[in-house]
Short mmCIF file of C-alpha atoms in Angstrom, two decimals:
data_model
loop_
_atom_site.label_atom_id
_atom_site.label_comp_id
_atom_site.label_asym_id
_atom_site.label_seq_id
_atom_site.Cartn_x
_atom_site.Cartn_y
_atom_site.Cartn_z
CA MET A 3 0.00 0.00 0.00
CA GLY A 4 1.45 3.36 -1.06
CA PHE A 5 1.65 6.54 0.98
CA TRP A 6 -1.66 7.86 -0.31
CA GLY A 7 -3.31 4.48 0.28
CA LYS A 8 -2.18 4.44 3.93
CA PHE A 9 -3.17 8.07 4.37
CA ALA A 10 -6.58 7.45 2.84
CA LYS A 11 -7.11 4.45 5.15
CA ARG A 12 -6.18 6.51 8.21
CA VAL A 13 -8.53 9.28 7.08
CA GLU A 14 -11.30 6.76 6.43
CA ASP A 15 -10.79 5.06 9.83
CA SER A 16 -10.76 8.42 11.60
CA PHE A 17 -13.82 9.57 9.72
CA GLU A 18 -15.73 6.36 10.44
CA HIS A 19 -14.83 6.71 14.13
CA ARG A 20 -16.09 10.31 14.24
CA VAL A 21 -19.26 9.38 12.38
CA SER A 22 -19.86 6.45 14.75
CA ILE A 23 -19.44 8.68 17.81
CA SER A 24 -21.64 11.41 16.32
CA PHE A 25 -24.42 8.96 15.48
CA ALA A 26 -24.21 7.49 19.00
CA ARG A 27 -24.62 10.96 20.48
CA ILE A 28 -27.50 11.77 18.18
CA LYS A 29 -29.20 8.48 19.07
CA ARG A 30 -28.78 9.19 22.77
CA ASP A 31 -30.09 12.75 22.45
CA THR A 32 -33.01 11.61 20.30
CA ILE A 33 -34.04 9.07 22.96
CA ASN A 34 -33.85 11.79 25.63
CA LEU A 35 -35.85 14.09 23.40
CA PHE A 36 -38.67 11.56 23.05
CA ARG A 37 -38.66 11.07 26.81
CA TRP A 38 -39.11 14.81 27.27
CA ILE A 39 -41.95 14.86 24.77
CA THR A 40 -43.68 11.89 26.48
CA TRP A 41 -43.36 13.51 29.88
CA LEU A 42 -44.63 16.87 28.64
CA ARG A 43 -47.59 15.24 26.89
CA THR A 44 -48.49 13.41 30.11
CA ARG A 45 -48.31 16.62 32.12
CA LEU A 46 -50.43 18.44 29.57
CA GLU A 47 -53.08 15.71 29.69
CA GLN A 48 -53.10 15.93 33.46
CA LEU A 49 -53.58 19.69 33.31
CA GLU A 50 -56.39 19.34 30.80
CA ALA A 51 -58.04 16.76 33.06
CA LYS A 52 -57.77 19.14 36.00
CA HIS A 53 -59.24 21.97 33.98
CA THR A 54 -62.14 19.81 32.75
CA ALA A 55 -62.88 18.54 36.23
CA LEU A 56 -62.73 22.07 37.59
CA THR A 57 -65.12 23.38 34.96
CA GLN A 58 -67.67 20.58 35.35
CA ASN A 59 -67.68 20.47 39.14
CA ASN A 60 -70.28 23.06 40.21
CA GLU A 61 -69.98 22.06 43.85
CA HIS A 62 -66.64 23.76 44.25
CA THR A 63 -66.71 27.05 46.03
CA HIS A 64 -65.61 30.23 44.36
CA SER A 65 -62.50 30.32 46.55
CA LYS A 66 -61.57 26.74 45.75
CA PHE A 67 -62.00 27.46 42.07
CA TYR A 68 -59.45 30.26 42.16
CA GLN A 69 -57.07 28.17 44.23
CA ASN A 70 -57.15 25.47 41.60
CA LEU A 71 -56.88 28.05 38.86
CA GLU A 72 -53.74 29.42 40.47
CA ALA A 73 -52.32 25.91 40.69
CA ILE A 74 -53.01 25.46 36.99
CA LYS A 75 -51.22 28.73 36.23
CA GLN A 76 -48.21 27.54 38.17
CA GLU A 77 -48.26 24.23 36.34
CA ASN A 78 -48.49 26.09 33.04
CA GLN A 79 -45.46 28.17 34.01
CA LYS A 80 -43.52 25.02 34.81
CA LEU A 81 -44.60 23.58 31.49
CA ARG A 82 -43.30 26.67 29.68
CA GLU A 83 -39.97 26.29 31.46
CA HIS A 84 -39.75 22.65 30.44
CA LEU A 85 -40.62 23.57 26.87
CA LYS A 86 -37.77 26.09 26.89
CA GLN A 87 -35.41 23.37 28.12
CA LEU A 88 -36.69 21.12 25.36
CA TYR A 89 -36.01 23.85 22.80
CA ASP A 90 -32.44 24.23 24.12
CA TYR A 91 -32.04 20.46 23.88
CA ILE A 92 -33.14 20.53 20.25
CA LYS A 93 -30.60 23.28 19.52
CA VAL A 94 -27.82 21.11 20.93
CA LEU A 95 -29.02 18.18 18.82
CA HIS A 96 -29.06 20.43 15.76
CA GLU A 97 -25.44 21.45 16.40
CA GLU A 98 -24.40 17.81 16.63
CA VAL A 99 -26.10 17.04 13.32
CA LYS A 100 -24.40 20.09 11.79
CA GLU A 101 -21.02 18.90 13.11
CA LEU A 102 -21.62 15.47 11.60
CA HIS A 103 -22.48 17.10 8.26
CA ASN A 104 -19.22 19.09 8.38
CA ASP A 105 -17.25 15.90 9.06
CA VAL A 106 -18.85 14.25 6.03
CA HIS A 107 -18.03 17.30 3.90
CA LYS A 108 -14.40 17.35 5.09
CA SER A 109 -14.05 13.66 4.30
CA SER A 110 -15.50 14.21 0.83
CA THR A 111 -12.98 17.02 0.24
CA ILE A 112 -10.07 14.79 1.28
CA ASP A 113 -11.34 11.99 -0.99
CA THR A 114 -11.43 14.47 -3.86
CA GLN A 115 -7.84 15.53 -3.15
CA LEU A 116 -6.72 11.92 -3.07
CA ASP A 117 -8.54 11.18 -6.32
CA ALA A 118 -6.66 14.07 -7.90
CA GLN A 119 -3.44 12.10 -7.39
CA ARG A 120 -4.74 9.48 -9.79
CA TYR A 121 -4.80 10.03 -13.53
CA THR A 122 -8.18 11.30 -14.79
CA PRO A 123 -8.40 11.70 -18.58
CA SER A 124 -10.45 14.35 -20.31
CA THR A 125 -13.59 13.34 -22.19
CA ALA A 126 -11.89 14.38 -25.44
CA GLU A 127 -9.24 11.64 -25.15
CA THR A 128 -9.71 8.44 -27.10
CA THR A 129 -9.47 4.97 -25.62
CA THR A 130 -6.06 4.56 -27.26
CA GLN A 131 -4.77 7.77 -25.64
CA VAL A 132 -6.08 6.66 -22.27
CA GLU A 133 -4.38 3.30 -22.67
CA GLU A 134 -1.09 4.97 -23.57
CA LYS A 135 -1.23 7.32 -20.56
CA LEU A 136 -1.95 4.39 -18.27
CA GLY A 137 1.41 3.08 -19.42
CA GLY A 138 0.65 -0.04 -21.46
CA MET A 139 -0.66 -1.78 -18.40
CA PHE A 140 -0.55 -5.36 -19.70
CA GLU A 141 1.70 -7.34 -21.97
CA PRO A 142 0.02 -8.65 -25.14
CA ARG A 143 -0.03 -12.17 -23.62
CA VAL A 144 -2.89 -11.16 -21.28
CA THR A 145 -5.50 -11.59 -23.97
CA VAL A 146 -7.49 -14.62 -22.87
CA GLY A 147 -9.38 -15.60 -19.76
CA ILE A 148 -9.09 -18.79 -17.76
CA GLN A 149 -11.91 -20.30 -19.80
CA GLY A 150 -10.01 -19.60 -23.01
CA ASP A 151 -12.33 -16.78 -24.09
CA LYS A 152 -10.57 -13.88 -25.73
CA LEU A 153 -10.59 -10.54 -23.98
CA THR A 154 -11.48 -7.51 -26.06
CA LYS A 155 -9.25 -4.46 -25.99
CA ALA A 156 -11.91 -2.61 -23.95
CA GLU A 157 -12.06 -5.46 -21.43
CA ARG A 158 -8.25 -5.53 -21.12
CA LEU A 159 -8.25 -1.79 -20.47
CA LEU A 160 -10.87 -2.11 -17.72
CA LEU A 161 -8.97 -5.01 -16.19
CA ALA A 162 -5.76 -2.98 -16.35
CA THR A 163 -7.46 -0.06 -14.60
CA LEU A 164 -8.42 -2.32 -11.68
CA TYR A 165 -4.98 -3.93 -11.69
CA HIS A 166 -3.17 -0.62 -11.21
CA ALA A 167 -5.70 1.06 -8.90
CA THR A 168 -4.25 1.92 -5.48
CA SER A 169 -7.63 1.36 -3.83
CA PRO A 170 -11.04 -0.10 -4.80
CA LEU A 171 -12.88 1.98 -7.42
CA THR A 172 -16.55 2.97 -7.66
CA TYR A 173 -18.53 3.07 -10.89
CA ALA A 174 -18.08 6.86 -10.86
CA GLU A 175 -14.28 6.63 -10.54
CA ILE A 176 -14.00 4.05 -13.31
CA SER A 177 -16.26 6.24 -15.44
CA LYS A 178 -13.94 9.22 -14.93
CA ILE A 179 -10.89 7.19 -15.96
CA LEU A 180 -12.35 5.42 -19.00
CA GLY A 181 -15.17 7.78 -20.00
CA LEU A 182 -17.77 5.00 -19.90
CA SER A 183 -21.36 4.90 -18.68
CA TYR A 184 -22.22 2.94 -15.54
CA GLY A 185 -24.17 0.41 -17.60
CA THR A 186 -21.23 -0.23 -19.93
CA ILE A 187 -18.87 -0.67 -16.99
CA LYS A 188 -21.25 -3.14 -15.34
CA ASN A 189 -21.62 -5.19 -18.54
CA ARG A 190 -17.85 -5.34 -19.10
CA LEU A 191 -17.20 -6.34 -15.50
CA ASN A 192 -19.71 -9.18 -15.88
CA ARG A 193 -18.04 -10.33 -19.11
CA ILE A 194 -14.59 -10.21 -17.51
CA LYS A 195 -15.81 -12.27 -14.55
CA SER A 196 -17.50 -14.76 -16.90
CA LYS A 197 -14.10 -15.31 -18.54
CA GLY A 198 -12.59 -16.48 -15.26
CA PHE A 199 -11.16 -13.30 -13.74
CA ASP A 200 -11.78 -12.73 -10.03
CA VAL A 201 -13.18 -9.20 -9.70
CA GLU A 202 -14.52 -8.49 -6.22
CA PHE A 203 -16.18 -5.53 -4.54
CA ILE A 204 -16.81 -4.01 -1.13
CA VAL A 205 -19.63 -1.68 -0.05
CA ASP A 206 -18.42 1.60 1.47
CA SER A 207 -20.10 3.72 4.16
CA LYS A 208 -22.14 5.52 1.48
CA GLY A 209 -23.57 2.27 0.14
CA GLN A 210 -21.48 2.39 -3.06
CA ARG A 211 -19.84 -0.68 -4.54
CA ARG A 212 -16.05 -0.42 -4.89
CA PHE A 213 -14.42 -2.91 -7.26
CA TYR A 214 -10.90 -4.34 -7.04
CA LEU A 215 -8.68 -7.24 -8.01
CA PRO A 216 -7.55 -9.39 -5.07
CA GLU A 217 -3.79 -9.70 -4.63
CA THR A 218 -3.97 -13.37 -5.58
CA GLU A 219 -5.55 -12.40 -8.90
CA LYS A 220 -2.90 -9.72 -9.51
CA ILE A 221 -0.18 -12.30 -8.92
CA LYS A 222 -1.82 -14.68 -11.40
CA LEU A 223 -2.13 -11.89 -13.96
CA SER A 224 1.51 -10.92 -13.53
CA GLY A 225 2.54 -14.47 -14.29
CA ARG A 226 0.39 -15.00 -17.37
#
């Protein structure tokens, strides 16, 4: 693994750790928030029950009525204070979500900087020019699969891209390098695998598939 590969792994590990901690905090605060809401709803129902009972009970004296009314006012004041605390709690939760968003943005920026270290051809370049800039990745002998099926030039170029990648590539990254649509990439990957080549993938934290050639496959390719 090269310098950028190690650095990218450290950045990814650090980012995943921060995201994990942030989501744990958000989960904790969300649970507390729902507890507040449940408690406040219960208190409000109790107050409404008191008010209804007070209104319907004509046997209460005028003095008792005002005593209960004052108690309700005090309860309402407490409720307002609790609502203010709830609002402050929501603000804290909002800041944590904002911090998590910033972490995701920073990670995306670092990924972009790392991607810039790789070669990315312009859309005006032909497949031949791309192949030349990638340095003639394979010797002519790598033309057939394990099953004996011939590899096309386009399939060899895609295989070479995976062979020389410093880290697993998404459809988007392969598309940038080769100028192909996602559907074309998917079809060529399937054809390459059907010819006996071991192309694997992992799913990253964003749910994207990242394709790569295992080291054992690279060793086999180097010896063909």
